[in-house]
């Protein structure tokens, strides 16, 4: 029996549709409840700056996120599926698919809760207000705040050359950018205390302006009034390097306090 | 145009085939490089014993693993895709699909490296020998050791009732089983030091006899000569509870040392 050509075409189209539909409903990393992370903050603190996955791969795990690039070349901010690299010149460049990522945290952002924050005069006040309203201090969360901010102090770091210095020493050469009454988006994550060693305990926030042209890692900021959109991410998926500097680095050292000192 | 019935059937079959083929090649949890974990050891130490996923769901993430059951009802050992519950009577029962799991670590076991271990007189000596040959102390690993062991001291714990006691107090009532020249399988995981707060740092091992009828959580053991099969699991995927006791428990306390004292 000879199959007419249009039936063959129909079968191929249906096959592709099946794959597409299945992909859509596939329960795995890439879904909204999964916080996906590349490497650990402690490895980054210990100079593990070589990228382990291309941005093309990272994008599959989230449309919002923060991180850095091969050689610690600036600050990553991802929002609405657009990935930006804020270099030490303060300018946000689009991230190319083949750029390698040594550390990042991303998720597909879904609003689980919206919290109105008023009169947070600085980062510490913001932290206090958020701690009081988080559903639990034991979960991981993603944040997004769109609005006008009276003040934002952000930084970026220059690309490092080998032999790589410690993060605390690289950050000593950071470029600092101050914004006043700026409109834009803050993207970030909350890591519970027991996640220390893996990510920054508490709130780790990056910023990008409304025109997506400037921003950085947030050192300090204030809020008059803004809606903090919260995404509860109870599934934590971390991909660790299997070669390079990560293998031999001493991750038993705690460098969090030293980094906090220079991050002002 | 009327479609002949056998074309409709053919299209449905091809659709299902497409779904099956796609499922097979899907890169996500369930693959061999992913270590899948339910909740954290620190939550378990703090009496979070209510199961959060049924075993039917856990099985999708691994064919080998360890853990416990709703109400801390015994020790879990999974090997070759068969899940066992070793209750405080020392007997290994098959795990039912609807049994709820509060804490477990599983993976699809793939041998990445085989290490011959000789003359490990106790758990500490085994730890020393393994530490010396692990590809990196910074990765997570799964282990499997099939062989004859001169000595194994294992335990299980009785089911707890609410209000749940701390793990350290529940373990104080553990049943201890001693095996001499016993043939069976040791299953376990290595967690790097920075993963403290999430799982037991170092080696966490469970045992089941060759006839799959007895076993438990290993307190001590010795090896004359055995091949330790190592599965490097660079992807760590943790699912946290979103309700119940986990939400409010204080996970900033470190109870590891207290537990070690009673686990002898």
Short mmCIF file of C-alpha atoms in Angstrom, two decimals:
data_model
loop_
_atom_site.label_atom_id
_atom_site.label_comp_id
_atom_site.label_asym_id
_atom_site.label_seq_id
_atom_site.Cartn_x
_atom_site.Cartn_y
_atom_site.Cartn_z
CA UNK A 1 0.00 0.00 0.00
CA UNK A 2 1.39 3.35 -1.04
CA UNK A 3 0.96 6.16 1.50
CA UNK A 4 -0.16 9.46 -0.13
CA UNK A 5 2.44 12.24 0.39
CA UNK A 6 0.05 14.46 2.35
CA UNK A 7 -0.48 11.74 4.96
CA UNK A 8 3.29 11.51 5.43
CA UNK A 9 3.46 15.29 5.90
CA UNK A 10 0.52 15.14 8.34
CA UNK A 11 2.24 12.43 10.39
CA UNK A 12 5.50 14.43 10.56
CA UNK A 13 3.60 17.56 11.67
CA UNK A 14 1.74 15.58 14.33
CA UNK A 15 5.00 14.08 15.55
CA UNK A 16 6.52 17.54 15.98
CA UNK A 17 3.35 18.75 17.70
CA UNK A 18 3.57 15.83 20.11
CA UNK A 19 7.16 16.72 20.97
CA UNK A 20 6.18 20.37 21.48
CA UNK A 21 3.19 19.55 23.67
CA UNK A 22 5.20 17.10 25.73
CA UNK A 23 7.99 19.67 26.17
CA UNK A 24 5.44 22.18 27.44
CA UNK A 25 4.14 19.89 30.15
CA UNK A 26 7.43 18.25 31.05
CA UNK A 27 7.97 18.46 34.83
CA UNK A 28 11.63 19.19 35.38
CA UNK A 29 14.20 21.94 35.75
CA UNK A 30 12.96 24.80 33.69
CA UNK A 31 9.62 24.84 35.49
CA UNK A 32 8.58 27.78 37.68
CA UNK A 33 9.20 26.13 41.04
CA UNK A 34 12.82 25.30 40.31
CA UNK A 35 15.61 27.63 41.32
CA UNK A 36 18.53 26.67 39.07
CA UNK A 37 22.07 27.47 40.14
CA UNK A 38 25.47 27.13 38.49
CA UNK A 39 28.32 26.36 40.93
CA UNK A 40 28.45 27.89 44.44
CA UNK A 41 29.14 31.37 45.84
CA UNK A 42 31.94 29.93 47.96
CA UNK A 43 33.70 28.62 44.85
CA UNK A 44 33.36 32.10 43.30
CA UNK A 45 34.81 33.66 46.46
CA UNK A 46 37.77 31.29 46.02
CA UNK A 47 38.54 32.48 42.45
CA UNK A 48 36.69 29.77 40.49
CA UNK A 49 35.88 32.20 37.64
CA UNK A 50 36.06 29.91 34.59
CA UNK A 51 32.63 29.44 33.04
CA UNK A 52 31.19 25.92 32.98
CA UNK A 53 28.05 26.30 30.85
CA UNK A 54 27.20 28.58 27.91
CA UNK A 55 24.49 31.20 28.43
CA UNK A 56 22.45 29.40 25.76
CA UNK A 57 22.14 26.50 28.23
CA UNK A 58 21.52 28.71 31.29
CA UNK A 59 18.61 30.45 29.52
CA UNK A 60 16.78 27.12 29.35
CA UNK A 61 16.46 27.21 33.15
CA UNK A 62 15.04 30.68 33.71
CA UNK A 63 13.80 34.01 32.40
CA UNK A 64 15.00 35.98 35.43
CA UNK A 65 18.25 35.79 37.34
CA UNK A 66 21.63 37.06 38.45
CA UNK A 67 25.23 35.88 38.14
CA UNK A 68 28.55 36.65 36.54
CA UNK A 69 30.65 35.72 33.49
CA UNK A 70 33.86 33.98 32.53
CA UNK A 71 36.75 35.71 34.31
CA UNK A 72 34.30 37.59 36.60
CA UNK A 73 33.58 39.92 33.66
CA UNK A 74 30.75 41.99 35.13
CA UNK A 75 27.36 41.44 36.72
CA UNK A 76 24.54 39.43 35.13
CA UNK A 77 20.93 40.57 35.26
CA UNK A 78 18.24 38.58 33.45
CA UNK A 79 14.70 39.89 33.24
CA UNK A 80 11.78 38.84 30.99
CA UNK A 81 14.07 36.29 29.36
CA UNK A 82 16.59 38.95 28.29
CA UNK A 83 20.10 38.42 29.65
CA UNK A 84 22.35 41.45 30.26
CA UNK A 85 26.02 41.83 31.20
CA UNK A 86 26.77 44.98 33.16
CA UNK A 87 30.48 45.50 32.70
CA UNK A 88 32.72 47.62 34.91
CA UNK A 89 31.93 50.62 32.63
CA UNK A 90 28.40 50.46 34.03
CA UNK A 91 26.85 49.69 30.64
CA UNK A 92 24.41 46.77 30.16
CA UNK A 93 25.32 44.67 27.10
CA UNK A 94 23.18 41.83 25.72
CA UNK A 95 24.66 38.45 26.66
CA UNK A 96 25.75 36.27 23.73
CA UNK A 97 24.69 32.62 23.66
CA UNK A 98 28.27 31.33 23.69
CA UNK A 99 29.39 33.33 26.74
CA UNK A 100 30.43 30.96 29.52
CA UNK A 101 28.94 31.22 33.01
CA UNK A 102 30.88 30.34 36.21
CA UNK A 103 28.12 31.28 38.68
CA UNK A 104 24.46 32.18 38.29
CA UNK A 105 21.03 31.70 39.85
CA UNK A 106 17.95 31.76 37.59
CA UNK A 107 14.31 30.69 37.55
CA UNK A 108 11.18 31.00 35.47
CA UNK A 109 9.49 33.79 37.39
CA UNK A 110 5.93 33.22 38.59
CA UNK A 111 4.38 35.57 41.13
CA UNK A 112 3.29 33.62 44.22
CA UNK A 113 2.87 36.63 46.49
CA UNK A 114 3.07 40.43 46.20
CA UNK A 115 4.31 42.42 49.19
CA UNK A 116 3.94 46.20 49.43
CA UNK A 117 7.14 47.61 50.93
CA UNK A 118 7.11 51.22 52.16
CA UNK A 119 9.82 53.48 53.53
CA UNK A 120 12.80 51.15 53.42
CA UNK A 121 15.62 53.68 53.89
CA UNK A 122 18.42 51.27 53.08
CA UNK A 123 19.27 47.61 52.33
CA UNK A 124 19.19 46.66 56.03
CA UNK A 125 15.71 48.13 56.50
CA UNK A 126 14.52 46.29 53.37
CA UNK A 127 15.94 43.04 54.78
CA UNK A 128 14.11 43.59 58.10
CA UNK A 129 10.78 44.29 56.41
CA UNK A 130 11.10 41.27 54.12
CA UNK A 131 12.20 38.88 56.88
CA UNK A 132 8.99 39.77 58.72
CA UNK A 133 6.72 38.75 55.83
CA UNK A 134 8.48 35.83 54.12
CA UNK A 135 6.26 32.71 54.21
CA UNK A 136 9.22 30.84 55.77
CA UNK A 137 12.88 31.64 56.39
CA UNK A 138 13.69 28.05 55.34
CA UNK A 139 12.82 28.26 51.65
CA UNK A 140 14.56 29.75 48.62
CA UNK A 141 12.80 32.65 46.84
CA UNK A 142 13.18 34.75 43.73
CA UNK A 143 12.27 38.47 43.79
CA UNK A 144 11.34 41.08 41.28
CA UNK A 145 10.70 44.73 42.09
CA UNK A 146 9.69 47.10 39.30
CA UNK A 147 9.46 50.73 40.30
CA UNK A 148 11.06 54.05 40.99
CA UNK A 149 13.78 53.97 43.63
CA UNK A 150 14.97 57.12 45.49
CA UNK A 151 18.51 55.71 45.67
CA UNK A 152 20.46 52.74 44.33
CA UNK A 153 24.16 52.13 44.82
CA UNK A 154 25.36 49.38 42.49
CA UNK A 155 28.70 48.01 41.43
CA UNK A 156 30.36 45.94 38.78
CA UNK A 157 33.74 44.26 38.67
CA UNK A 158 36.43 44.33 35.96
CA UNK A 159 37.33 41.14 34.07
CA UNK A 160 40.07 39.26 35.90
CA UNK A 161 43.17 37.64 34.43
CA UNK A 162 44.86 34.42 35.56
CA UNK A 163 46.14 33.69 38.11
CA UNK A 164 42.75 34.82 39.43
CA UNK A 165 42.66 36.82 42.69
CA UNK A 166 40.13 36.00 45.43
CA UNK A 167 36.70 37.61 44.97
CA UNK A 168 37.34 39.85 47.98
CA UNK A 169 40.43 41.25 46.22
CA UNK A 170 38.73 41.57 42.83
CA UNK A 171 35.83 43.41 44.47
CA UNK A 172 38.30 45.86 46.04
CA UNK A 173 38.66 47.22 42.46
CA UNK A 174 34.91 47.44 41.84
CA UNK A 175 33.31 50.34 39.95
CA UNK A 176 30.47 51.93 41.93
CA UNK A 177 27.45 53.57 40.25
CA UNK A 178 24.94 55.74 42.11
CA UNK A 179 21.41 56.26 40.84
CA UNK A 180 18.90 58.81 42.20
CA UNK A 181 15.15 58.59 41.61
CA UNK A 182 15.80 55.88 39.08
CA UNK A 183 13.16 53.71 37.41
CA UNK A 184 14.04 50.09 36.78
CA UNK A 185 13.91 46.50 37.94
CA UNK A 186 15.54 44.78 40.89
CA UNK A 187 16.04 41.04 40.48
CA UNK A 188 17.27 38.79 43.23
CA UNK A 189 17.13 35.77 45.45
CA UNK A 190 16.79 34.83 49.08
CA UNK A 191 18.86 31.93 50.41
CA UNK A 192 18.14 30.46 53.86
CA UNK A 193 20.97 30.51 56.41
CA UNK A 194 21.53 26.75 56.04
CA UNK A 195 22.34 27.38 52.36
CA UNK A 196 25.47 29.29 53.33
CA UNK A 197 28.32 27.66 51.45
CA UNK A 198 26.08 27.42 48.38
CA UNK A 199 24.73 30.95 47.88
CA UNK A 200 24.68 34.32 49.70
CA UNK A 201 22.52 33.82 52.84
CA UNK A 202 19.74 36.39 52.89
CA UNK A 203 19.09 38.76 49.98
CA UNK A 204 21.30 38.96 46.89
CA UNK A 205 19.99 41.62 44.48
CA UNK A 206 21.02 43.03 41.09
CA UNK A 207 19.54 46.08 39.34
CA UNK A 208 18.87 47.19 35.77
CA UNK A 209 17.40 50.51 34.66
CA UNK A 210 14.06 50.74 32.90
CA UNK A 211 15.78 51.32 29.53
CA UNK A 212 17.94 48.23 30.25
CA UNK A 213 21.14 50.23 29.69
CA UNK A 214 22.78 50.39 33.15
CA UNK A 215 22.75 48.66 36.53
CA UNK A 216 24.85 46.32 38.66
CA UNK A 217 25.11 44.31 41.87
CA UNK A 218 23.21 46.23 44.57
CA UNK A 219 25.30 47.45 47.50
CA UNK A 220 22.60 49.69 48.95
CA UNK A 221 19.19 51.06 47.96
CA UNK A 222 16.02 52.65 49.26
CA UNK A 223 12.31 52.23 48.59
CA UNK A 224 9.55 54.81 49.14
CA UNK A 225 6.82 52.47 48.01
CA UNK A 226 7.10 49.41 45.80
CA UNK A 227 5.48 46.04 45.18
CA UNK A 228 7.92 43.21 45.83
CA UNK A 229 6.88 40.25 43.70
CA UNK A 230 7.87 36.97 45.33
CA UNK A 231 8.32 33.60 43.61
CA UNK A 232 8.49 30.64 46.03
CA UNK A 233 11.01 28.16 44.59
CA UNK A 234 10.91 25.02 46.75
CA UNK A 235 12.99 23.02 44.25
CA UNK A 236 16.68 23.80 44.28
CA UNK A 237 18.73 22.48 41.37
CA UNK A 238 22.47 23.08 41.41
CA UNK A 239 24.95 22.14 38.71
CA UNK A 240 28.55 21.81 39.92
CA UNK A 241 31.76 21.97 37.84
CA UNK A 242 33.36 18.56 37.22
CA UNK A 243 36.77 19.92 36.23
CA UNK A 244 38.93 23.03 36.48
CA UNK A 245 39.69 25.02 39.63
CA UNK A 246 36.55 23.80 41.44
CA UNK A 247 37.96 20.30 41.90
CA UNK A 248 40.89 21.24 44.13
CA UNK A 249 39.73 24.44 45.84
CA UNK A 250 39.40 24.46 49.64
CA UNK A 251 35.71 25.14 50.24
CA UNK A 252 35.92 24.65 54.02
CA UNK A 253 37.03 28.29 54.44
CA UNK A 254 34.30 30.84 55.22
CA UNK A 255 35.00 34.07 53.33
CA UNK A 256 31.48 35.55 53.63
CA UNK A 257 32.39 38.03 56.39
CA UNK A 258 35.48 39.33 54.55
CA UNK A 259 33.41 39.90 51.42
CA UNK A 260 30.70 41.73 53.36
CA UNK A 261 33.35 44.15 54.66
CA UNK A 262 34.34 45.32 51.17
CA UNK A 263 30.78 45.26 49.78
CA UNK A 264 29.79 48.68 51.04
CA UNK B 1 -12.23 14.24 2.82
CA UNK B 2 -12.85 11.25 5.06
CA UNK B 3 -9.77 9.85 6.82
CA UNK B 4 -9.63 6.02 6.77
CA UNK B 5 -9.73 4.59 10.33
CA UNK B 6 -6.32 2.89 10.05
CA UNK B 7 -4.64 6.22 9.30
CA UNK B 8 -6.18 7.64 12.49
CA UNK B 9 -4.82 4.67 14.46
CA UNK B 10 -1.40 5.07 12.80
CA UNK B 11 -1.27 8.76 13.72
CA UNK B 12 -2.20 8.02 17.37
CA UNK B 13 0.50 5.33 17.57
CA UNK B 14 3.09 7.69 16.08
CA UNK B 15 2.07 10.41 18.54
CA UNK B 16 2.60 8.05 21.49
CA UNK B 17 5.92 6.91 20.00
CA UNK B 18 7.02 10.54 19.74
CA UNK B 19 6.17 11.13 23.41
CA UNK B 20 8.04 7.98 24.43
CA UNK B 21 11.14 8.83 22.37
CA UNK B 22 11.18 12.38 23.71
CA UNK B 23 10.82 11.14 27.29
CA UNK B 24 13.81 8.84 26.76
CA UNK B 25 16.10 11.64 25.68
CA UNK B 26 14.79 14.33 28.01
CA UNK B 27 17.65 15.87 29.98
CA UNK B 28 16.39 16.47 33.50
CA UNK B 29 16.02 15.01 36.96
CA UNK B 30 15.90 11.29 36.57
CA UNK B 31 19.16 11.23 34.65
CA UNK B 32 22.24 9.55 36.08
CA UNK B 33 24.13 12.68 37.02
CA UNK B 34 21.39 14.06 39.26
CA UNK B 35 21.40 13.43 42.99
CA UNK B 36 17.80 13.96 44.06
CA UNK B 37 17.01 14.83 47.65
CA UNK B 38 13.80 15.28 49.62
CA UNK B 39 14.02 17.92 52.40
CA UNK B 40 17.19 18.39 54.48
CA UNK B 41 18.94 16.40 57.21
CA UNK B 42 18.73 19.43 59.51
CA UNK B 43 14.94 19.50 59.17
CA UNK B 44 14.89 15.77 60.03
CA UNK B 45 17.09 16.43 63.08
CA UNK B 46 14.49 19.01 64.14
CA UNK B 47 11.57 16.52 64.07
CA UNK B 48 10.22 17.27 60.58
CA UNK B 49 9.07 13.64 60.09
CA UNK B 50 5.88 14.12 58.05
CA UNK B 51 6.32 12.77 54.54
CA UNK B 52 6.03 15.23 51.64
CA UNK B 53 6.08 13.00 48.56
CA UNK B 54 4.85 9.44 47.96
CA UNK B 55 7.44 6.76 47.23
CA UNK B 56 5.88 6.36 43.79
CA UNK B 57 7.18 9.87 43.01
CA UNK B 58 10.57 9.35 44.68
CA UNK B 59 11.20 6.23 42.56
CA UNK B 60 11.10 8.37 39.41
CA UNK B 61 14.31 10.04 40.57
CA UNK B 62 16.50 7.05 41.31
CA UNK B 63 17.08 3.30 41.47
CA UNK B 64 19.41 3.50 44.46
CA UNK B 65 19.18 5.52 47.65
CA UNK B 66 18.64 5.97 51.36
CA UNK B 67 16.15 7.81 53.54
CA UNK B 68 13.34 7.34 56.01
CA UNK B 69 9.53 7.23 56.16
CA UNK B 70 6.56 9.14 57.53
CA UNK B 71 6.95 9.38 61.32
CA UNK B 72 10.61 8.24 61.09
CA UNK B 73 9.33 4.69 60.60
CA UNK B 74 12.59 2.87 59.86
CA UNK B 75 15.50 3.13 57.44
CA UNK B 76 15.13 3.22 53.65
CA UNK B 77 17.48 1.31 51.36
CA UNK B 78 16.88 1.31 47.61
CA UNK B 79 18.96 -0.88 45.33
CA UNK B 80 18.41 -1.95 41.69
CA UNK B 81 15.16 0.04 41.71
CA UNK B 82 13.75 -1.97 44.64
CA UNK B 83 12.83 0.14 47.67
CA UNK B 84 12.98 -1.43 51.15
CA UNK B 85 11.90 -0.25 54.59
CA UNK B 86 13.97 -1.68 57.42
CA UNK B 87 11.79 -1.29 60.47
CA UNK B 88 12.97 -1.34 64.08
CA UNK B 89 12.43 -5.13 64.11
CA UNK B 90 15.37 -5.34 61.69
CA UNK B 91 13.26 -6.79 58.89
CA UNK B 92 13.32 -5.30 55.35
CA UNK B 93 9.80 -4.79 53.96
CA UNK B 94 9.01 -3.74 50.40
CA UNK B 95 8.01 -0.06 50.27
CA UNK B 96 4.47 0.63 49.04
CA UNK B 97 3.93 3.32 46.41
CA UNK B 98 1.71 5.43 48.66
CA UNK B 99 4.12 5.57 51.60
CA UNK B 100 5.10 9.18 52.26
CA UNK B 101 8.75 10.23 52.45
CA UNK B 102 10.02 13.07 54.70
CA UNK B 103 13.73 12.69 53.83
CA UNK B 104 15.61 10.72 51.18
CA UNK B 105 18.53 10.89 48.77
CA UNK B 106 18.38 8.87 45.54
CA UNK B 107 19.97 8.70 42.09
CA UNK B 108 20.06 6.53 39.00
CA UNK B 109 23.29 4.69 39.69
CA UNK B 110 25.96 4.71 37.00
CA UNK B 111 29.48 3.56 37.81
CA UNK B 112 31.97 6.36 37.08
CA UNK B 113 34.86 4.86 39.03
CA UNK B 114 35.62 1.65 40.91
CA UNK B 115 37.93 1.81 43.93
CA UNK B 116 39.40 -1.30 45.57
CA UNK B 117 39.31 -0.82 49.34
CA UNK B 118 41.36 -3.21 51.51
CA UNK B 119 41.66 -3.63 55.27
CA UNK B 120 39.31 -0.92 56.48
CA UNK B 121 38.93 -1.99 60.13
CA UNK B 122 36.09 0.42 60.91
CA UNK B 123 33.99 3.31 59.53
CA UNK B 124 36.72 5.87 60.33
CA UNK B 125 39.36 3.90 58.42
CA UNK B 126 36.97 3.55 55.46
CA UNK B 127 36.41 7.33 55.52
CA UNK B 128 40.18 7.97 55.52
CA UNK B 129 40.80 5.61 52.60
CA UNK B 130 37.93 7.07 50.57
CA UNK B 131 38.87 10.70 51.26
CA UNK B 132 42.29 9.96 49.79
CA UNK B 133 40.92 8.75 46.45
CA UNK B 134 37.76 10.83 45.83
CA UNK B 135 38.12 12.81 42.57
CA UNK B 136 37.26 15.98 44.59
CA UNK B 137 36.04 16.65 48.12
CA UNK B 138 33.74 19.34 46.64
CA UNK B 139 31.32 17.12 44.73
CA UNK B 140 28.40 14.92 45.78
CA UNK B 141 28.74 11.17 45.14
CA UNK B 142 26.66 8.01 45.36
CA UNK B 143 28.26 4.73 46.45
CA UNK B 144 27.50 1.08 46.10
CA UNK B 145 29.52 -1.72 47.65
CA UNK B 146 28.51 -5.33 46.98
CA UNK B 147 30.49 -7.91 48.91
CA UNK B 148 31.14 -9.86 52.04
CA UNK B 149 31.77 -7.74 55.12
CA UNK B 150 33.53 -9.09 58.27
CA UNK B 151 31.39 -6.83 60.48
CA UNK B 152 28.46 -4.48 60.12
CA UNK B 153 26.71 -2.69 62.96
CA UNK B 154 23.43 -1.21 61.75
CA UNK B 155 20.42 0.36 63.38
CA UNK B 156 16.84 1.26 62.75
CA UNK B 157 14.46 3.56 64.59
CA UNK B 158 10.89 2.96 65.84
CA UNK B 159 8.00 4.94 64.34
CA UNK B 160 7.47 8.17 66.26
CA UNK B 161 4.20 9.67 67.41
CA UNK B 162 3.28 13.36 67.62
CA UNK B 163 4.44 15.56 69.19
CA UNK B 164 7.61 14.31 67.49
CA UNK B 165 10.83 14.22 69.56
CA UNK B 166 14.13 15.50 68.11
CA UNK B 167 16.02 12.98 65.97
CA UNK B 168 18.74 12.75 68.63
CA UNK B 169 16.09 11.63 71.18
CA UNK B 170 14.37 9.24 68.75
CA UNK B 171 17.75 7.68 67.92
CA UNK B 172 18.38 7.12 71.65
CA UNK B 173 15.73 4.35 71.35
CA UNK B 174 17.29 2.81 68.22
CA UNK B 175 17.47 -0.96 67.66
CA UNK B 176 21.00 -2.14 66.87
CA UNK B 177 21.74 -5.15 64.64
CA UNK B 178 25.19 -6.75 64.36
CA UNK B 179 26.19 -8.81 61.33
CA UNK B 180 29.33 -10.96 61.06
CA UNK B 181 30.77 -12.13 57.74
CA UNK B 182 27.63 -10.96 56.05
CA UNK B 183 27.06 -10.72 52.30
CA UNK B 184 25.06 -7.79 51.02
CA UNK B 185 25.02 -4.30 49.59
CA UNK B 186 26.03 -0.98 51.12
CA UNK B 187 24.36 2.06 49.55
CA UNK B 188 25.25 5.61 50.42
CA UNK B 189 26.22 9.15 49.62
CA UNK B 190 29.06 11.59 50.18
CA UNK B 191 28.18 15.23 50.89
CA UNK B 192 30.90 17.90 50.84
CA UNK B 193 31.46 19.93 54.03
CA UNK B 194 29.78 23.00 52.52
CA UNK B 195 26.60 20.93 52.16
CA UNK B 196 26.27 20.72 55.95
CA UNK B 197 22.79 21.94 56.76
CA UNK B 198 21.46 20.02 53.76
CA UNK B 199 22.79 16.47 54.22
CA UNK B 200 25.23 14.57 56.45
CA UNK B 201 28.71 15.89 55.60
CA UNK B 202 30.99 13.00 54.64
CA UNK B 203 29.69 9.44 54.25
CA UNK B 204 26.10 8.39 55.01
CA UNK B 205 25.63 4.65 54.41
CA UNK B 206 22.79 2.12 54.71
CA UNK B 207 23.05 -1.68 54.37
CA UNK B 208 20.88 -4.51 53.13
CA UNK B 209 21.71 -8.20 53.16
CA UNK B 210 22.15 -10.20 49.96
CA UNK B 211 18.70 -11.83 50.42
CA UNK B 212 17.24 -8.28 50.90
CA UNK B 213 15.69 -9.33 54.23
CA UNK B 214 17.62 -7.29 56.84
CA UNK B 215 19.84 -4.24 57.19
CA UNK B 216 19.76 -0.67 58.49
CA UNK B 217 21.60 2.62 58.86
CA UNK B 218 25.32 1.79 59.25
CA UNK B 219 26.89 2.81 62.56
CA UNK B 220 30.13 0.90 62.00
CA UNK B 221 31.53 -1.68 59.59
CA UNK B 222 34.71 -3.28 58.29
CA UNK B 223 36.01 -4.31 54.88
CA UNK B 224 38.66 -6.94 54.13
CA UNK B 225 38.53 -6.34 50.41
CA UNK B 226 35.74 -4.80 48.36
CA UNK B 227 35.14 -2.79 45.21
CA UNK B 228 33.55 0.55 46.02
CA UNK B 229 31.54 1.68 43.00
CA UNK B 230 31.38 5.45 42.76
CA UNK B 231 28.81 7.53 40.87
CA UNK B 232 29.81 11.18 40.43
CA UNK B 233 26.61 13.26 40.73
CA UNK B 234 27.47 16.88 39.88
CA UNK B 235 23.82 17.90 39.69
CA UNK B 236 22.11 18.33 43.04
CA UNK B 237 18.33 18.59 43.00
CA UNK B 238 16.54 19.19 46.31
CA UNK B 239 12.80 19.37 46.87
CA UNK B 240 11.77 21.25 50.02
CA UNK B 241 8.46 21.04 51.93
CA UNK B 242 6.15 24.00 51.32
CA UNK B 243 3.95 23.37 54.35
CA UNK B 244 3.89 21.54 57.68
CA UNK B 245 6.57 21.65 60.37
CA UNK B 246 9.33 22.63 57.91
CA UNK B 247 7.95 26.16 57.49
CA UNK B 248 8.46 27.29 61.08
CA UNK B 249 11.34 25.14 62.32
CA UNK B 250 14.56 26.89 63.40
CA UNK B 251 17.19 25.56 61.00
CA UNK B 252 19.96 27.85 62.27
CA UNK B 253 20.75 25.37 65.09
CA UNK B 254 23.55 22.88 64.41
CA UNK B 255 22.59 19.48 65.88
CA UNK B 256 25.12 17.41 63.89
CA UNK B 257 27.55 16.94 66.79
CA UNK B 258 24.83 15.86 69.23
CA UNK B 259 23.57 13.28 66.75
CA UNK B 260 27.09 11.94 66.16
CA UNK B 261 27.43 11.31 69.90
CA UNK B 262 24.44 8.94 70.03
CA UNK B 263 25.17 7.29 66.65
CA UNK B 264 27.69 4.77 67.95
#
